[in-house]
Short mmCIF file of C-alpha atoms in Angstrom, two decimals:
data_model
loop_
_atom_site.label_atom_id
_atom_site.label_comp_id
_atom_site.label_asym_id
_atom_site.label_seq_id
_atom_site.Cartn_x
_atom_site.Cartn_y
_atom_site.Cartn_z
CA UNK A 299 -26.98 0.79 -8.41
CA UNK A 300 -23.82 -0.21 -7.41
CA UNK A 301 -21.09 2.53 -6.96
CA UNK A 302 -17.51 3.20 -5.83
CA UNK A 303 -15.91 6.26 -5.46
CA UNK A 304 -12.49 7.18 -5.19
CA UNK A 305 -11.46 10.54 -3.71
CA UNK A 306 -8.42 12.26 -1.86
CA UNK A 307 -5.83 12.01 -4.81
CA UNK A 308 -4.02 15.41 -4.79
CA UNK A 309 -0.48 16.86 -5.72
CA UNK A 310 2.07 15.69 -3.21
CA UNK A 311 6.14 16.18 -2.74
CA UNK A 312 8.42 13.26 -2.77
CA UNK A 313 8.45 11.88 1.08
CA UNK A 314 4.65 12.73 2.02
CA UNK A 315 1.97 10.83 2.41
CA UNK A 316 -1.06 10.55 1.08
CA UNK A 317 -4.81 9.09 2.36
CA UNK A 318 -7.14 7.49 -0.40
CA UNK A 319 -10.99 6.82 0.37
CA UNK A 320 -13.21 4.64 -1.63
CA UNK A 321 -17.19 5.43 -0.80
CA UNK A 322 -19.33 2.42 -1.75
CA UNK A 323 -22.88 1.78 -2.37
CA UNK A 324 -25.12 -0.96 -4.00
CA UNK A 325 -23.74 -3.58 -2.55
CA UNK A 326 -22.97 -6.14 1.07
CA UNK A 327 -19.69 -4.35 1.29
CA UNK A 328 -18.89 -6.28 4.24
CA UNK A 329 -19.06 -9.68 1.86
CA UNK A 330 -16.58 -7.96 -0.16
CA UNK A 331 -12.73 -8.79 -0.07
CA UNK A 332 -11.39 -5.05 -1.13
CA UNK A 333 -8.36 -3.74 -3.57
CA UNK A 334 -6.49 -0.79 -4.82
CA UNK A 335 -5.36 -1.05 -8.23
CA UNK A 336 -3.37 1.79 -10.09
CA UNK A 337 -2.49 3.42 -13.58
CA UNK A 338 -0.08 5.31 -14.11
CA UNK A 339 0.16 7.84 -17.22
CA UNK A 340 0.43 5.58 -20.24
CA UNK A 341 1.04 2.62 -18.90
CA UNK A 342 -0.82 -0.06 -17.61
CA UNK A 343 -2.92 -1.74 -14.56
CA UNK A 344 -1.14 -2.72 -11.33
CA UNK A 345 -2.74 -4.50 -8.60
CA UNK A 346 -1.82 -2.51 -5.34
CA UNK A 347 -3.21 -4.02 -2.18
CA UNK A 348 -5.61 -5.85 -1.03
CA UNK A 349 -8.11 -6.88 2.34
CA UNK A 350 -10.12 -9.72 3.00
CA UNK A 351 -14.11 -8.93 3.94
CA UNK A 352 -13.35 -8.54 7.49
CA UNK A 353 -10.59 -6.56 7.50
CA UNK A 354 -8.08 -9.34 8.92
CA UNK A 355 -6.04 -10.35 6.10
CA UNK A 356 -3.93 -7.58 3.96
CA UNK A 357 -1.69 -8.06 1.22
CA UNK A 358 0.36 -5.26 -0.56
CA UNK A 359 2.84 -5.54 -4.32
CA UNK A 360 5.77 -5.93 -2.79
CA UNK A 361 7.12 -2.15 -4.27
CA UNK A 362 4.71 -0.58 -1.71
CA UNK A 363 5.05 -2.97 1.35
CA UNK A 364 5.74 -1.12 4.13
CA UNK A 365 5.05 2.96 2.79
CA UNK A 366 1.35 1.73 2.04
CA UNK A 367 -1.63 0.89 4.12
CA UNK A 368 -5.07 -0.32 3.13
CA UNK A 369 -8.08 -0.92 5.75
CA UNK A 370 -11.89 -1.29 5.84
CA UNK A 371 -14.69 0.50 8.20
CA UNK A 372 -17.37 -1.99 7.48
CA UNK A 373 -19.68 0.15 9.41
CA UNK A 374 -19.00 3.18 7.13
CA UNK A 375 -18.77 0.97 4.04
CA UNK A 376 -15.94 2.82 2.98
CA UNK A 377 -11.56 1.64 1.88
CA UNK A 378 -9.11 3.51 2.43
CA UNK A 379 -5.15 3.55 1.57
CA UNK A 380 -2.86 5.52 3.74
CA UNK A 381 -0.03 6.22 1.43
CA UNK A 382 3.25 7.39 3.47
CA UNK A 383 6.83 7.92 1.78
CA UNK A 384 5.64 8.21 -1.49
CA UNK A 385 7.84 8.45 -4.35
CA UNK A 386 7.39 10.06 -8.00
CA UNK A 387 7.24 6.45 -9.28
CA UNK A 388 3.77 5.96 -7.19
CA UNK A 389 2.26 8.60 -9.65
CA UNK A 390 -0.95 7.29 -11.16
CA UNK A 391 -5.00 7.04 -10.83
CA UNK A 392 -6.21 4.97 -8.15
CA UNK A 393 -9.15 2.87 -8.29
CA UNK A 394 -10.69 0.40 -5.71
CA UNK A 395 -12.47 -2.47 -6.93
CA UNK A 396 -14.12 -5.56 -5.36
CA UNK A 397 -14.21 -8.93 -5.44
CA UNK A 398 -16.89 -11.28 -3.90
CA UNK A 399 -14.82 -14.74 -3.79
CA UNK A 400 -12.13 -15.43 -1.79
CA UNK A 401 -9.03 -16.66 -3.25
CA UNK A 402 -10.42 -15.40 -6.85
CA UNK A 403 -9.61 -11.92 -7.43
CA UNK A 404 -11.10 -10.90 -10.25
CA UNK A 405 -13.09 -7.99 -9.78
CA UNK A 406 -16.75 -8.17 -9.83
CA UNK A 407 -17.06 -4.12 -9.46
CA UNK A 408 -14.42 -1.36 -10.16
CA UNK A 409 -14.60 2.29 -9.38
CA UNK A 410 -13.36 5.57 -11.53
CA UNK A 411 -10.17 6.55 -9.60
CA UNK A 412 -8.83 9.52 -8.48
CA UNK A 413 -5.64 10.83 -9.30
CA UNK A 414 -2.14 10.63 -6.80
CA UNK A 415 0.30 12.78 -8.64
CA UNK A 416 4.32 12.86 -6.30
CA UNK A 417 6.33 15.86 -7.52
CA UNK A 418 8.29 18.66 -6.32
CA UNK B 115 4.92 -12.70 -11.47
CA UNK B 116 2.89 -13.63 -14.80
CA UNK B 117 3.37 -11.03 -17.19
CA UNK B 118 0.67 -11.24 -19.97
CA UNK B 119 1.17 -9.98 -23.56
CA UNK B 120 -1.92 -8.74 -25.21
CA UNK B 121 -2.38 -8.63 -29.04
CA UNK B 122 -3.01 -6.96 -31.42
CA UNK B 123 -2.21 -3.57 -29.89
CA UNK B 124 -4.64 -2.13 -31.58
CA UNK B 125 -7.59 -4.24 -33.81
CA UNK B 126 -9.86 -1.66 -36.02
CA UNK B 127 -12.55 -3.77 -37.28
CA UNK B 128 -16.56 -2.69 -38.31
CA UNK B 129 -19.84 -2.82 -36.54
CA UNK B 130 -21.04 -6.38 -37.34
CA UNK B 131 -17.58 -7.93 -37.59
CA UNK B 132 -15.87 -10.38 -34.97
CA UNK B 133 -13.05 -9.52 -33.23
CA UNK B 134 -10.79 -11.83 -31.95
CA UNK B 135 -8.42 -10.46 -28.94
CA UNK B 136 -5.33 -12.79 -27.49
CA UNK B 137 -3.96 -13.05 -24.12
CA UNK B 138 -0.78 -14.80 -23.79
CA UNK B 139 0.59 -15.44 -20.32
CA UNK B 140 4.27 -16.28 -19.51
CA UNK B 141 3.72 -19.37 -17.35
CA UNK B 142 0.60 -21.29 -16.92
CA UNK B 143 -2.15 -19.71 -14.89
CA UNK B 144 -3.56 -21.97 -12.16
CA UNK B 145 -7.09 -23.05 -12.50
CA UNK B 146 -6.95 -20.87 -16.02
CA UNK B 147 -7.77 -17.88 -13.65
CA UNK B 148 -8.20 -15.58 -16.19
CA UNK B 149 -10.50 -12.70 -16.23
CA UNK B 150 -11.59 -9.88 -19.30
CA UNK B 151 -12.83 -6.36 -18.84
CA UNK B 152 -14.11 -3.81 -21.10
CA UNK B 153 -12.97 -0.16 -20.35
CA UNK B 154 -14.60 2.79 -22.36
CA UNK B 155 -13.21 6.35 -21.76
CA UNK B 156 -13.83 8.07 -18.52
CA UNK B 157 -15.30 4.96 -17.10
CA UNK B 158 -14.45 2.32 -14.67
CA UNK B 159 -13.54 -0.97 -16.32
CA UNK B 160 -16.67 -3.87 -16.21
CA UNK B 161 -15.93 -7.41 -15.61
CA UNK B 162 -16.87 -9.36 -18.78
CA UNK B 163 -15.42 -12.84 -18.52
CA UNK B 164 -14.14 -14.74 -15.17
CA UNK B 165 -12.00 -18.21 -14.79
CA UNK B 166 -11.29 -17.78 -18.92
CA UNK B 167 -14.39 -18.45 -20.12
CA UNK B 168 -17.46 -17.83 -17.17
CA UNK B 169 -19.51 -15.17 -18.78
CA UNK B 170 -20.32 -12.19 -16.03
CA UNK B 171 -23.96 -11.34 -15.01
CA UNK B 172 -25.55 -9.00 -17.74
CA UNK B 173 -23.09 -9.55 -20.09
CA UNK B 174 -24.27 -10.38 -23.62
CA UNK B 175 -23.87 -14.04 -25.21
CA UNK B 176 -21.90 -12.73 -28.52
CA UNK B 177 -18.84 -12.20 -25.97
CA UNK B 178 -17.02 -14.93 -24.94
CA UNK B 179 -13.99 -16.48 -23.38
CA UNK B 180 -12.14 -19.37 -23.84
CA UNK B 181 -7.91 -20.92 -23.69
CA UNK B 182 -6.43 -22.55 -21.07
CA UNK B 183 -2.59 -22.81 -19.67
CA UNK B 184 -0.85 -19.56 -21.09
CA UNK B 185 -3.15 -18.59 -23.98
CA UNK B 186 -6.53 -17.27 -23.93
CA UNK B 187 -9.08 -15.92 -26.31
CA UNK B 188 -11.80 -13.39 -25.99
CA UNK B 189 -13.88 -13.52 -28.77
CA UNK B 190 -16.80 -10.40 -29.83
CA UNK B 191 -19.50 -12.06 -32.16
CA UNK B 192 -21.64 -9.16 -34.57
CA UNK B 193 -20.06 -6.46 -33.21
CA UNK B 194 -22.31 -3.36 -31.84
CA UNK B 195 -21.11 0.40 -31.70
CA UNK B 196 -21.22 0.11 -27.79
CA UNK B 197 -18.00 -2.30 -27.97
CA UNK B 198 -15.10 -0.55 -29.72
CA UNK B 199 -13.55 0.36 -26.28
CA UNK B 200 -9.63 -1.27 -24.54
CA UNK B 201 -10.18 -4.67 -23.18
CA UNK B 202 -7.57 -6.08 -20.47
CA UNK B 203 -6.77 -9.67 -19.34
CA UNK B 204 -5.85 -10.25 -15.66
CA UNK B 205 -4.75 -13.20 -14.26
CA UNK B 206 -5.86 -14.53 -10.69
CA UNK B 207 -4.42 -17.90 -10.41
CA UNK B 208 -1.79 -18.38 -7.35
CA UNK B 209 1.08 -17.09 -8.82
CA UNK B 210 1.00 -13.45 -6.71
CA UNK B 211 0.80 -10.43 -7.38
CA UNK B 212 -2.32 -10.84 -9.79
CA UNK B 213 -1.02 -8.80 -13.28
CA UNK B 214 -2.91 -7.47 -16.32
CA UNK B 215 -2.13 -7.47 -19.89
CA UNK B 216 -1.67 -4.13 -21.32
CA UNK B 217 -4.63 -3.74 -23.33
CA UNK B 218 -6.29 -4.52 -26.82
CA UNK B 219 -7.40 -0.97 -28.01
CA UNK B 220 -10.47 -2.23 -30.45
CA UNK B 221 -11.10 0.40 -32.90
CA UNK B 222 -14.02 1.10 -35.66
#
């Protein structure tokens, strides 16, 4: 049964940082190019980052380029997304989600998410 | 970026019905690199349709895909209870960052 699970979302001020984990199961995650993708309250999906299967390639929306970092532990089959200067706009639930073909991100899997909320 | 405009908002139809759900994008996705998924509350959203019209594994026949360029269809055949959920378009072609439409909230 494939699973992936989001945790570390907490309450954080404007300026700190933040470090997201996805767990996953049920699946070659090392086959796996790997993403972040966010809602915030009432709106919609936005693609955050992403990193190819081996960890190599990384590629970020360009509003979080540079405050946000996403890597891989193959070994540990687990994402993560170090979130540093964050701002009250980067409020939303995170979810990671996978995709199996490079160059074609749709996502074959998708987690629940867990929730970053920036405020003072 | 390709911003894509779902419609209707919101489509309340019956069990048995079709529903017919429209993605329009505003430029022409590459290689129609469109994908569907099917979000019910408190769960994760499920991949139903891929490249616009490339039914995902496990999904049943009465959904499908289909458009090309900067309008695409999904399409729910005999509607079951199990389907009134949000459905959201995403588009994957080259044009970066990938976007989503903002969701077709099908109702009984």
């Amino acid at each position: 049964q494939v699973q992936l699970v989001a945790s570390g979302g907490a309450v954080v001020q404007p300026g700190g940082s933040l470090r997201l984990s996805c767990a996953v199961s049920g699946f070659t995650f090392s086959r796996y190019g790997m993403h972040w993708v966010r809602q915030a309250p009432g709106k919609g999906l936005q693609w955050v980052a992403a990193i190819s299967h081996d960890g190599t390639l990384t590629y970020y929306l360009d509003s979080v380029k540079g405050r946000f970092t996403i890597s891989r532990d193959n070994s540990k089959n687990t994402l993560y997304l170090q979130m540093n200067s964050l701002r009250a706009e980067d409020t939303a639930v995170y979810s990671c989600a996978s995709n199996l073909i490079v160059g074609a991100w749709y996502f074959d899997y998708w987690g629940q998410g867990t929730l970053v909320t920036v405020s003072s | 970026e390709i911003v894509l405009t779902q419609s209707p908002g919101t489509l309340s139809l019956s069990p048995g019905e079709r529903a017919t759900l429209s993605c329009r994008a505003s430029q022409s996705i590459s290689n129609n690199y469109l994908a569907w998924y099917q979000q019910k509350p408190g769960q994760a959203p499920r991949l139903l349709i891929s490249a616009a019209s490339s039914r995902a594994t496990g999904i049943p026949d009465r959904f499908s895909g289909s458009g090309s360029g900067t309008d695409f269809t999904l399409t729910i055949n005999r509607l079951e209870p199990e389907d009134f959920a949000v459905y959201y378009c995403q588009q994957y072609g080259s044009s970066r960052p990938i976007t989503f439409g903002q969701g077709t909230r099908l109702e009984i």
